[in-house]
PDB file of C-alpha atoms and ligand atoms in Angstrom:
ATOM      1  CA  UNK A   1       0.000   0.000   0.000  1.00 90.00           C
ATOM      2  CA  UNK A   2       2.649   2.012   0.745  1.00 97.00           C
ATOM      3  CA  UNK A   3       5.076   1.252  -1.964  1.00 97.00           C
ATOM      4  CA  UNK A   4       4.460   3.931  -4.123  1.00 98.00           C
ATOM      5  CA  UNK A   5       5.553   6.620  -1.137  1.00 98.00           C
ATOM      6  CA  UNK A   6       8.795   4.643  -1.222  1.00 98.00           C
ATOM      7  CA  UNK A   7       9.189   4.542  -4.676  1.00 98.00           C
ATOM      8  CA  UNK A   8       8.775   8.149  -5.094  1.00 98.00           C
ATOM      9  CA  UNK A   9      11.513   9.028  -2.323  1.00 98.00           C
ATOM     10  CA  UNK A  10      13.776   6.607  -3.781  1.00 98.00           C
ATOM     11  CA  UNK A  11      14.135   8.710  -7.225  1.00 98.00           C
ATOM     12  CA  UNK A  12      13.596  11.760  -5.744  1.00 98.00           C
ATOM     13  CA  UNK A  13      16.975  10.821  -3.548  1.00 98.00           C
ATOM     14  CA  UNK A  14      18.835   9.039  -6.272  1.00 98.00           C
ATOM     15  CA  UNK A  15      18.070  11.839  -9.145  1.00 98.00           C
ATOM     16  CA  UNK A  16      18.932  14.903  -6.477  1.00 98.00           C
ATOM     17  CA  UNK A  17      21.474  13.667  -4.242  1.00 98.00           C
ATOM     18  CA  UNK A  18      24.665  11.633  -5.147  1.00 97.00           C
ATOM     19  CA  UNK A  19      24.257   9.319  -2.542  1.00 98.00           C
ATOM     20  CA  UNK A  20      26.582   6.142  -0.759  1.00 98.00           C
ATOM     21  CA  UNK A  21      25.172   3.126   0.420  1.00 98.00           C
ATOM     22  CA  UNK A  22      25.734   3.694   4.441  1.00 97.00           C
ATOM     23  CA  UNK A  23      25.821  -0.289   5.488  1.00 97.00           C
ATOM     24  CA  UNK A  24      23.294  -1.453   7.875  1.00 98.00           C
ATOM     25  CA  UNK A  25      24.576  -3.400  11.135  1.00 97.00           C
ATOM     26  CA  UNK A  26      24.651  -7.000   9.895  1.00 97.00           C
ATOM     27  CA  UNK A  27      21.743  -9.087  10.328  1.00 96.00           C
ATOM     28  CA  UNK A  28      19.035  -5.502  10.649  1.00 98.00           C
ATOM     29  CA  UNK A  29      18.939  -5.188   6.601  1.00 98.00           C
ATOM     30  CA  UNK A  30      15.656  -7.736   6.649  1.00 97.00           C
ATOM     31  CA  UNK A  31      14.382  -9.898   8.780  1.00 97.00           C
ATOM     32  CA  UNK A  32      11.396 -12.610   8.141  1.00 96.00           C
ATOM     33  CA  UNK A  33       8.805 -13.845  10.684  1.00 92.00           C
ATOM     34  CA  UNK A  34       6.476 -16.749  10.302  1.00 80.00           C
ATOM     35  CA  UNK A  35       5.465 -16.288  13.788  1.00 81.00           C
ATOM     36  CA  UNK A  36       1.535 -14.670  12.964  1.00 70.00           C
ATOM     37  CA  UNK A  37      -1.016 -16.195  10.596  1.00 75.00           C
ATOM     38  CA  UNK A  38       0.669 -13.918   8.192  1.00 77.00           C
ATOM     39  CA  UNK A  39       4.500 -14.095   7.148  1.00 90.00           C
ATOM     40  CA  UNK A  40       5.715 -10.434   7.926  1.00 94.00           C
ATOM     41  CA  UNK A  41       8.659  -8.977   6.453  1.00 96.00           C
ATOM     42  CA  UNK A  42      10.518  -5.434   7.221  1.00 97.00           C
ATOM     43  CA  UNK A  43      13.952  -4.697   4.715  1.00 98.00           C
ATOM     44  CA  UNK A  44      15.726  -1.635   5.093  1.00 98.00           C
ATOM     45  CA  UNK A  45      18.069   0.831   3.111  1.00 98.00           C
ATOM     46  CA  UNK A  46      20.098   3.600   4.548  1.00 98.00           C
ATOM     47  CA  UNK A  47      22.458   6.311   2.443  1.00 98.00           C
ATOM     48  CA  UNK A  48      24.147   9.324   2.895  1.00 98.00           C
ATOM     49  CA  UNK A  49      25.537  12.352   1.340  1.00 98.00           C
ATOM     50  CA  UNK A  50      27.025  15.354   1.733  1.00 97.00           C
ATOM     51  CA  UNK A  51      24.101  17.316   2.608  1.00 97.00           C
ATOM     52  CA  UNK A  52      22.532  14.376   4.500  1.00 98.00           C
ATOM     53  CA  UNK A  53      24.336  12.270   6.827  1.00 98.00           C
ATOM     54  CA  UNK A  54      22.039   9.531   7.158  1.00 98.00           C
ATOM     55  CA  UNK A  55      18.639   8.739   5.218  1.00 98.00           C
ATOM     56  CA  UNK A  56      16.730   5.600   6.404  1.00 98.00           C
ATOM     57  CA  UNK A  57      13.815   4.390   4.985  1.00 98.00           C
ATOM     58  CA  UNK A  58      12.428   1.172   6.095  1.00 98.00           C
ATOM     59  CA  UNK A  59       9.126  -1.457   5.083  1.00 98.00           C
ATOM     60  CA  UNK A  60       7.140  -4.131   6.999  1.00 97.00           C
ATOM     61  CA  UNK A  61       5.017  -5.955   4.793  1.00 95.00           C
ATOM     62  CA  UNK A  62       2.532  -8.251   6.694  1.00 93.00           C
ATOM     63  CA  UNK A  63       0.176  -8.461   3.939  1.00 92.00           C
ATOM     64  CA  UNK A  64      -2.844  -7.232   5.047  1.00 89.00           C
ATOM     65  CA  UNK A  65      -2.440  -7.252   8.963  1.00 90.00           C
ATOM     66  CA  UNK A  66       0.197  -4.440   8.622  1.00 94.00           C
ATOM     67  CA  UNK A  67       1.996  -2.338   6.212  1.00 96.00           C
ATOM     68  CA  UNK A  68       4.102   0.413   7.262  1.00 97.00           C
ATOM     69  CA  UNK A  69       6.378   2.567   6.010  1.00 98.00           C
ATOM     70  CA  UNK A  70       8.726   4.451   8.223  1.00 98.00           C
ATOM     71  CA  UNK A  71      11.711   6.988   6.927  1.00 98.00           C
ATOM     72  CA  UNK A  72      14.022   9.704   8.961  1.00 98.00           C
ATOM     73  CA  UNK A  73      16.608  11.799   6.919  1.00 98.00           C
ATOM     74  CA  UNK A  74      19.107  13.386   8.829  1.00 98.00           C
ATOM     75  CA  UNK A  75      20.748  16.556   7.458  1.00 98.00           C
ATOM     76  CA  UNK A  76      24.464  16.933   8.236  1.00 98.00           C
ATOM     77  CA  UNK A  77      25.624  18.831  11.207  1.00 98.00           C
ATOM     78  CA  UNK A  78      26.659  21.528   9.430  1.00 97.00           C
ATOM     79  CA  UNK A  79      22.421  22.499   8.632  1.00 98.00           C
ATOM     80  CA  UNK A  80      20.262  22.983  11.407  1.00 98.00           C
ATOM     81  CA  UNK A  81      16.958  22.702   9.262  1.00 98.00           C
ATOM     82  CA  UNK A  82      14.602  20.096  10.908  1.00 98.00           C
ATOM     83  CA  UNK A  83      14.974  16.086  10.122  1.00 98.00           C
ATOM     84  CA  UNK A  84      12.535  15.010   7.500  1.00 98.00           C
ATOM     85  CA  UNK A  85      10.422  12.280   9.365  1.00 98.00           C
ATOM     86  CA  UNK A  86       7.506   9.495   7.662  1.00 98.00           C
ATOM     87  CA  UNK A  87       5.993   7.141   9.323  1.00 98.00           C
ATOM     88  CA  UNK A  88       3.075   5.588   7.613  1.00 98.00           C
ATOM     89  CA  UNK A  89       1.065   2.618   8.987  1.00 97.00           C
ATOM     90  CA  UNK A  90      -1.747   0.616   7.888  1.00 96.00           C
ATOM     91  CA  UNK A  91      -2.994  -2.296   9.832  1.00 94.00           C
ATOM     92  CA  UNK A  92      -5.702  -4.410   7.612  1.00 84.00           C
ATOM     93  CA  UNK A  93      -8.633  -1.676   6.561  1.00 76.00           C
ATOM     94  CA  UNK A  94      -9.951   0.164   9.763  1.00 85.00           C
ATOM     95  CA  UNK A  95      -6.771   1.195  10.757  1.00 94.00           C
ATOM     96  CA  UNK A  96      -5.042   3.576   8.631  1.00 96.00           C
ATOM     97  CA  UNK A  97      -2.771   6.068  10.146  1.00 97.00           C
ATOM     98  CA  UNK A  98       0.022   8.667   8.574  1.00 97.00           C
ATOM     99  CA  UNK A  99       1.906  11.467  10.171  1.00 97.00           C
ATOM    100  CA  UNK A 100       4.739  13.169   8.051  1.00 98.00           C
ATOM    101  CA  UNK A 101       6.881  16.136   9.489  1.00 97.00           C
ATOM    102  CA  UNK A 102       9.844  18.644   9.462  1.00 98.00           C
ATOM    103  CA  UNK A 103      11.052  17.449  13.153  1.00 98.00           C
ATOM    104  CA  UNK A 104      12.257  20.988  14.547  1.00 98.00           C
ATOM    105  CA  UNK A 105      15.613  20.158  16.498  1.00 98.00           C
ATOM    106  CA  UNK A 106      14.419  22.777  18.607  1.00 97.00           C
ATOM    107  CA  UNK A 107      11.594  24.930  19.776  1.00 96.00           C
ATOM    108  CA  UNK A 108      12.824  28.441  20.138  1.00 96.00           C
ATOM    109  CA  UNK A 109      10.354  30.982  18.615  1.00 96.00           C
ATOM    110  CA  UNK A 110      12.849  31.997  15.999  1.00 97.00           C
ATOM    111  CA  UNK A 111      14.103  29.033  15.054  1.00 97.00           C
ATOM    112  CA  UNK A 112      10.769  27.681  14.192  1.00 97.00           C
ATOM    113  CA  UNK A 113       9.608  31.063  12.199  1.00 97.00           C
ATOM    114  CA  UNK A 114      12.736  30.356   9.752  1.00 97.00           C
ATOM    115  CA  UNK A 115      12.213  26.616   9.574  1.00 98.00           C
ATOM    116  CA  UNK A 116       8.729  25.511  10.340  1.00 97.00           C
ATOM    117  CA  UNK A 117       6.704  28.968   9.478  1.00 97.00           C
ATOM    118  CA  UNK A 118       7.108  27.582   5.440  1.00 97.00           C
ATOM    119  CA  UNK A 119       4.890  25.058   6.141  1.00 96.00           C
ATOM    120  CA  UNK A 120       1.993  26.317   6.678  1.00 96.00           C
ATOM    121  CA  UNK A 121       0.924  26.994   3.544  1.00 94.00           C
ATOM    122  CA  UNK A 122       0.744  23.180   2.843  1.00 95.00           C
ATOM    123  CA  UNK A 123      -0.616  22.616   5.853  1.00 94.00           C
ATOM    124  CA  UNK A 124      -3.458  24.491   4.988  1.00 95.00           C
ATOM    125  CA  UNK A 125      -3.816  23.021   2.109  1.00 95.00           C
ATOM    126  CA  UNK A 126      -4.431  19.412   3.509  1.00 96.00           C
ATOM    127  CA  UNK A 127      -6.041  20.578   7.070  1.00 93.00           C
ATOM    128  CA  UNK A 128      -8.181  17.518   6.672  1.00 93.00           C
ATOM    129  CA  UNK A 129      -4.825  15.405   7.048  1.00 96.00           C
ATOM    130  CA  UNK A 130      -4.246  17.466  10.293  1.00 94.00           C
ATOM    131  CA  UNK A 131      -6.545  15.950  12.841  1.00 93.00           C
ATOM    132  CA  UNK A 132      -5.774  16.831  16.473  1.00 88.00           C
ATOM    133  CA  UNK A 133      -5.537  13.740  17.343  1.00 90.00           C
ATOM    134  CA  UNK A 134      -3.318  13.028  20.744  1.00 88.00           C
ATOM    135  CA  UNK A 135      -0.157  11.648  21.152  1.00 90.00           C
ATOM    136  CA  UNK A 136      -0.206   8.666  23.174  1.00 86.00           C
ATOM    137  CA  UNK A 137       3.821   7.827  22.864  1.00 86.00           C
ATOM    138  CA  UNK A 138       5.384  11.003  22.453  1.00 87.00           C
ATOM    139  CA  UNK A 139       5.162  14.769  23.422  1.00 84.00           C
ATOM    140  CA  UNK A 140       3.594  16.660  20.661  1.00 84.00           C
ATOM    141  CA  UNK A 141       5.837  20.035  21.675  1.00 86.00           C
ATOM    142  CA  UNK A 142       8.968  17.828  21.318  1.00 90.00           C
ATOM    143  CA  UNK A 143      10.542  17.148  18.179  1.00 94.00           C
ATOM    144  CA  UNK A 144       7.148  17.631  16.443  1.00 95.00           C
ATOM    145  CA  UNK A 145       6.196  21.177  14.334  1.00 96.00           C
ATOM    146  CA  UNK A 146       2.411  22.509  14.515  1.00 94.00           C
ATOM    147  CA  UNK A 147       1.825  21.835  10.822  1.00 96.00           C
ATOM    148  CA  UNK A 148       2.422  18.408  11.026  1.00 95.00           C
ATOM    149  CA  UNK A 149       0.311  16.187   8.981  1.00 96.00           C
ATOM    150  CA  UNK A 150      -1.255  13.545  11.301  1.00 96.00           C
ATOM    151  CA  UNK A 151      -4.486  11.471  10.447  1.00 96.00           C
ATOM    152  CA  UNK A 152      -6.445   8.108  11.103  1.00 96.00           C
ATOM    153  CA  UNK A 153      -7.632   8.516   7.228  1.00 96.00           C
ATOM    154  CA  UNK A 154      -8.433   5.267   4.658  1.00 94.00           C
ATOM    155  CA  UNK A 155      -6.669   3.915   1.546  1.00 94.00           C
ATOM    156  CA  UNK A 156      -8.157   6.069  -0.977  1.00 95.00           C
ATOM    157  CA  UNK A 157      -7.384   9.197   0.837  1.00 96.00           C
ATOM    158  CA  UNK A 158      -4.187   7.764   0.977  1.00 96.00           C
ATOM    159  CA  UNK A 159      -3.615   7.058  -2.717  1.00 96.00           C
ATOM    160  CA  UNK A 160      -5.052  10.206  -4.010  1.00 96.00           C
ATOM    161  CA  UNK A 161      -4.799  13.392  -0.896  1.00 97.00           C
ATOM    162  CA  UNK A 162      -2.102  12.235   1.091  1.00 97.00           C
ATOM    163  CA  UNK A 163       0.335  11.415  -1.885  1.00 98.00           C
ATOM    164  CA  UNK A 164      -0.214  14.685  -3.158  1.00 97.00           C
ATOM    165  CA  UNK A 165       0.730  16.208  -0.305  1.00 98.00           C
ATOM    166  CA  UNK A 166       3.405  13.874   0.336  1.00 98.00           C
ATOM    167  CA  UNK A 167       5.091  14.913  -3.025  1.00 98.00           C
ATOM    168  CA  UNK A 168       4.621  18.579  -1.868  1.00 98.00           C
ATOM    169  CA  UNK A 169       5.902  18.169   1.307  1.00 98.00           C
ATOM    170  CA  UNK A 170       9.481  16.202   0.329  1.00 98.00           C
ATOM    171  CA  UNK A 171       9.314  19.195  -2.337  1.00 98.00           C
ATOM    172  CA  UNK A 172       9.490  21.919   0.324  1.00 98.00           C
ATOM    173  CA  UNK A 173      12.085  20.010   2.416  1.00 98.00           C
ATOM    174  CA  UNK A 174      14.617  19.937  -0.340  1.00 98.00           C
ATOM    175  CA  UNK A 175      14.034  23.930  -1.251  1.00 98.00           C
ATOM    176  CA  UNK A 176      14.336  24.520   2.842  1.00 98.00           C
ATOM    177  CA  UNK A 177      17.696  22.422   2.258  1.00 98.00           C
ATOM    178  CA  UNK A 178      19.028  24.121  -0.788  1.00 97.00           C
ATOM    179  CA  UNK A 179      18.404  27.515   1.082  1.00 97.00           C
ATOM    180  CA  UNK A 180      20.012  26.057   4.441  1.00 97.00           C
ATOM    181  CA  UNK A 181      23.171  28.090   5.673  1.00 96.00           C
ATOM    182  CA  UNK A 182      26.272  26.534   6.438  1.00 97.00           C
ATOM    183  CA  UNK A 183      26.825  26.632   9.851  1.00 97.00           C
ATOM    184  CA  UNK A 184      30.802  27.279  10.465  1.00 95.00           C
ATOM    185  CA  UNK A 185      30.679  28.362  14.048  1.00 97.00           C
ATOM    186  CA  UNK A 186      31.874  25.424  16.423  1.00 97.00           C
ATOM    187  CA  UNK A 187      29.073  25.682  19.272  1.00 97.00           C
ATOM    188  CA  UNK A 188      26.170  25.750  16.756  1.00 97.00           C
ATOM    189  CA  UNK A 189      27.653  22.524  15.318  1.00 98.00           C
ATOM    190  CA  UNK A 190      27.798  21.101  18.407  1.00 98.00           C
ATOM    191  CA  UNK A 191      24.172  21.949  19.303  1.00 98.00           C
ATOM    192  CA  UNK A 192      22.765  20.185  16.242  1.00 98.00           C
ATOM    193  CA  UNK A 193      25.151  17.226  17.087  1.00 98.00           C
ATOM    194  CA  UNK A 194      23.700  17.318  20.252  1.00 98.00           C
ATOM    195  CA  UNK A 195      19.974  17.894  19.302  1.00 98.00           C
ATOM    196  CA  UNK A 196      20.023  14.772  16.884  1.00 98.00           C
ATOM    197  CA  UNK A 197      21.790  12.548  19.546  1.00 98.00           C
ATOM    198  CA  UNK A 198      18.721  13.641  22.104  1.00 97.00           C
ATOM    199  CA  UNK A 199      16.127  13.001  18.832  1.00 97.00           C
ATOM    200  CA  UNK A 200      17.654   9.374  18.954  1.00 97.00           C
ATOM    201  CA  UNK A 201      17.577   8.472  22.417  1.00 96.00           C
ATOM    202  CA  UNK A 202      14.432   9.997  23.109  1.00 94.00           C
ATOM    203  CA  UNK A 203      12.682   8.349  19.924  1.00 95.00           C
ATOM    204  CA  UNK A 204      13.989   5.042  20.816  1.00 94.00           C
ATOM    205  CA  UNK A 205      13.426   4.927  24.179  1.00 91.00           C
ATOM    206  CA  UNK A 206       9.313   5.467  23.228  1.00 90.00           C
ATOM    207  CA  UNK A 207       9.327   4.109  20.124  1.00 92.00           C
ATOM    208  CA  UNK A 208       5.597   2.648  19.763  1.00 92.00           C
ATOM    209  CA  UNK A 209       6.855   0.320  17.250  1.00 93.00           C
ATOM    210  CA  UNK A 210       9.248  -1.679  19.635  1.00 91.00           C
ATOM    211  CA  UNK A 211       6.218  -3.896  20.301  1.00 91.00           C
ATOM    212  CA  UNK A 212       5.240  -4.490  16.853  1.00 92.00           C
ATOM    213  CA  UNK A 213       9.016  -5.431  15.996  1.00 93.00           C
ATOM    214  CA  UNK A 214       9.347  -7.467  19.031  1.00 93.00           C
ATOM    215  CA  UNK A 215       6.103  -9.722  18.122  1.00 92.00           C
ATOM    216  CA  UNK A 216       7.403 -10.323  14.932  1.00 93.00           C
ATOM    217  CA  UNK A 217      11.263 -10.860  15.207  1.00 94.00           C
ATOM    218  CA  UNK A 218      11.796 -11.151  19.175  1.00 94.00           C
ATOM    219  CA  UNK A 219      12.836  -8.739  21.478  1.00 93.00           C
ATOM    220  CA  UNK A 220      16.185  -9.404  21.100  1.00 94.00           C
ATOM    221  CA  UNK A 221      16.292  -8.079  17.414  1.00 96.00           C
ATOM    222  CA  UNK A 222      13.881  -5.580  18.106  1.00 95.00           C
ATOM    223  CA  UNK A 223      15.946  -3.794  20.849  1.00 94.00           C
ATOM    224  CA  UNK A 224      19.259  -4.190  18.129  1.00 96.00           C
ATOM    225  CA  UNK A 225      17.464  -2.339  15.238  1.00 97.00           C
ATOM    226  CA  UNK A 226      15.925   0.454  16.829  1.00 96.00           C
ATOM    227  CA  UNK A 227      19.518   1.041  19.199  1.00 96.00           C
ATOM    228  CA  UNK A 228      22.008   0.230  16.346  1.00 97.00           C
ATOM    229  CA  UNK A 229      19.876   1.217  12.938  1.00 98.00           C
ATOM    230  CA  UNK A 230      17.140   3.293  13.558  1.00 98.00           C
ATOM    231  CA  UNK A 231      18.375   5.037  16.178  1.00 97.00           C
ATOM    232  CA  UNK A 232      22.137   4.545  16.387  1.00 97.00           C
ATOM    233  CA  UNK A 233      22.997   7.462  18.747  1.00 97.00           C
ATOM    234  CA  UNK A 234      20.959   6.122  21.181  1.00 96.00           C
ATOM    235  CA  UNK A 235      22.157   3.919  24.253  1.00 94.00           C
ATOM    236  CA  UNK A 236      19.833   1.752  25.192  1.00 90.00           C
ATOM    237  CA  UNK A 237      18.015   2.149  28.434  1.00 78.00           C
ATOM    238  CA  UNK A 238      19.116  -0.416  30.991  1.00 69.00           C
TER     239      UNK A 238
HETATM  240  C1  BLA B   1       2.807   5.972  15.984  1.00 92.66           C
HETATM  241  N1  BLA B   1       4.458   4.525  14.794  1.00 92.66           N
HETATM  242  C2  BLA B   1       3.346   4.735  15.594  1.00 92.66           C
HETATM  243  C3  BLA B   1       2.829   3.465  15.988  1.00 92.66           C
HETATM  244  C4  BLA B   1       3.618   2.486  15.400  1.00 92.66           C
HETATM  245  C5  BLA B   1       4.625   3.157  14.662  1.00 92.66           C
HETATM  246  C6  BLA B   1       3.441   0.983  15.501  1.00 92.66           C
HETATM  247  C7  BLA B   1       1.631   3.266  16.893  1.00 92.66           C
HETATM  248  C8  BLA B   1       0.374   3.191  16.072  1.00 92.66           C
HETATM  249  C9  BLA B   1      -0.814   2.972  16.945  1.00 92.66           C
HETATM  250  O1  BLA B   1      -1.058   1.822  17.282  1.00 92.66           O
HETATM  251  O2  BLA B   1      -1.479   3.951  17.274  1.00 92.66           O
HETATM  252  C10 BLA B   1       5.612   2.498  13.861  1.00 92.66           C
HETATM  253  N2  BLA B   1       7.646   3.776  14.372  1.00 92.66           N
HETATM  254  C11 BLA B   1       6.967   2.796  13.725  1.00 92.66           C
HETATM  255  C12 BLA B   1       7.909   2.076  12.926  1.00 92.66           C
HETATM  256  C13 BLA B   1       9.125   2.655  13.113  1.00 92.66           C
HETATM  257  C14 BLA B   1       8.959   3.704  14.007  1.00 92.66           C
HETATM  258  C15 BLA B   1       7.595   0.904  12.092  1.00 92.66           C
HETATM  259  O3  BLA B   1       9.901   4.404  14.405  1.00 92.66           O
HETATM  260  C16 BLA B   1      10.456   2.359  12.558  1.00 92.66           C
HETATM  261  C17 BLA B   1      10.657   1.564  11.529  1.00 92.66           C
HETATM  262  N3  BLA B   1       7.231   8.113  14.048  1.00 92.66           N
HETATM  263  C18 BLA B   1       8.417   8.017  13.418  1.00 92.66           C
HETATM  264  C19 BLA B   1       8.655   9.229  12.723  1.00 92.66           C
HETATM  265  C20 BLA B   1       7.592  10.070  12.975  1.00 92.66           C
HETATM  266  C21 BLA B   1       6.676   9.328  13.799  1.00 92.66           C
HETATM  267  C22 BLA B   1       9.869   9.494  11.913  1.00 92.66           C
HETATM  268  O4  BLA B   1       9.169   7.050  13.461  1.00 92.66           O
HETATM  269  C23 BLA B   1       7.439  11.437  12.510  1.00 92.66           C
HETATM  270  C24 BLA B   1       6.755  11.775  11.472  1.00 92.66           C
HETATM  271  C25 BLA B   1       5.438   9.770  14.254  1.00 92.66           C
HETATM  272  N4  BLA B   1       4.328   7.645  14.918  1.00 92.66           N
HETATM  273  C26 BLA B   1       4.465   8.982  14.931  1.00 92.66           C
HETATM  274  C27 BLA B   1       3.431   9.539  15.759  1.00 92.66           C
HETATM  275  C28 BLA B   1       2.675   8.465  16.244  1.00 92.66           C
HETATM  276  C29 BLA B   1       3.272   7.280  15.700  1.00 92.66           C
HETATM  277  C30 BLA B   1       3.227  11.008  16.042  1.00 92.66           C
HETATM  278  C31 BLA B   1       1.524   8.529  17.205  1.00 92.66           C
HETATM  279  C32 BLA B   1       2.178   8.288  18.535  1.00 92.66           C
HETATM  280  C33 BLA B   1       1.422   8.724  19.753  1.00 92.66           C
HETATM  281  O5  BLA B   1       0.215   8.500  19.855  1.00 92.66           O
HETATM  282  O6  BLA B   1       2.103   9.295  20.660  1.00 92.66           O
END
């Protein structure tokens, strides 16, 4: 279901960017379980460039119990802009849910008039793909913007609204990125080295997926990918 929004950030990536294959710790790349009524699998690619220092895109396909599709680009330290974050999940028909986002590295007034202000045109746009809906996992006023798109929708508003906007959203992250200053000053490096270390640990230490991954390919590999893939400048908890 979600191939197509895969597809479509593959060739936007490999026609803009000139990217390297950043490896994948071994074993994380894909994974099969044939422990539900359905065989599930998730595979996983990760890159990098100069302007981005790591882009990770990753897909479970359960058939129809679950599909998901789940992608964070990181910029390099030397752009503060927000990290580009997807995380689309369908599980069977009832249960459709998408929330894409320019993930502010911080919340300072300013910094989210230069960086998360040019959003809100689009977000106007699709307000029907902006439901307030509440956060059970994570803070909304952390690592989240206000014109995030967010919504328990269904398939065809998937296929047809949310694609669009998807396209238009990946659009406006690469003009933010071709805009983006470098930064050459030492301590403002350091703070965005910082901020995407503390986006790490804190997304992996509530990731709401860690379940789902564990009931499919054990706890064991589920605490491995999201410490040493998804997450890699996290430490794990205990
Ligand atoms: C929620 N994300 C979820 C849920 C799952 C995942 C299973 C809970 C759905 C539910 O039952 O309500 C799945 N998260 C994943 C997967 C990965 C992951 C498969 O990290 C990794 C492969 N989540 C992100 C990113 C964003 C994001 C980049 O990983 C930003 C756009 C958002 N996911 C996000 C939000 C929720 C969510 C806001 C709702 C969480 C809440 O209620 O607090």
């Amino acid at each position: 279901m979600y191939k197509p929004f895969l597809e479509y950030l593959e060739k936007e990536l490999f026609s803009r960017f000139d990217l390297s294959s950043k490896p994948i710790p071994a074993g994380l790349e894909a994974n099969v379980s044939n422990r539900g009524k359905n065989q599930a699998t998730i595979q996983s690619w990760c890159y990098e460039c100069p302007q981005l220092r790591k882009i990770r895109y990753t897909y479970i396909d359960a058939g129809a119990s679950a599909q998901v599709f789940n992608s964070v680009i990181y910029p390099s330290y030397y752009y503060d802009i927000p990290l580009l974050g997807i995380d689309l999940l369908s599980f069977g028909k009832s249960k459709i849910l998408i929330v894409l986002d320019f993930q502010p590295l911080f919340q300072e007034e300013s910094y989210l008039e230069k960086y998360i202000e040019p959003m809100r045109s689009l977000r106007e746009k699709y307000n029907d793909l902006a439901q307030k809906l509440e956060m059970k996992f994570y803070d909304a006023n952390q690592y989240f913007s206000k014109y995030l798109l967010f919504a328990k929708t269904d398939e065809k508003t998937v296929k047809t609204t949310f694609f669009e906007a998807y396209k238009q959203y990946i659009n406006l992250y690469w003009e933010m990125l071709d805009k983006a200053e470098i930064l050459d000053r030492t301590e403002d490096i350091q703070k965005v080295i910082k901020a995407q270390k503390d986006y790490d640990q804190y997304s992996a230490d509530r990731d709401p997926a860690s379940g789902l991954f564990s009931s499919y390919f054990g706890h064991e590999w589920s605490e491995k990918f999201l410490y040493e893939f998804l997450f890699e400048d996290a430490v794990p908890l205990a």
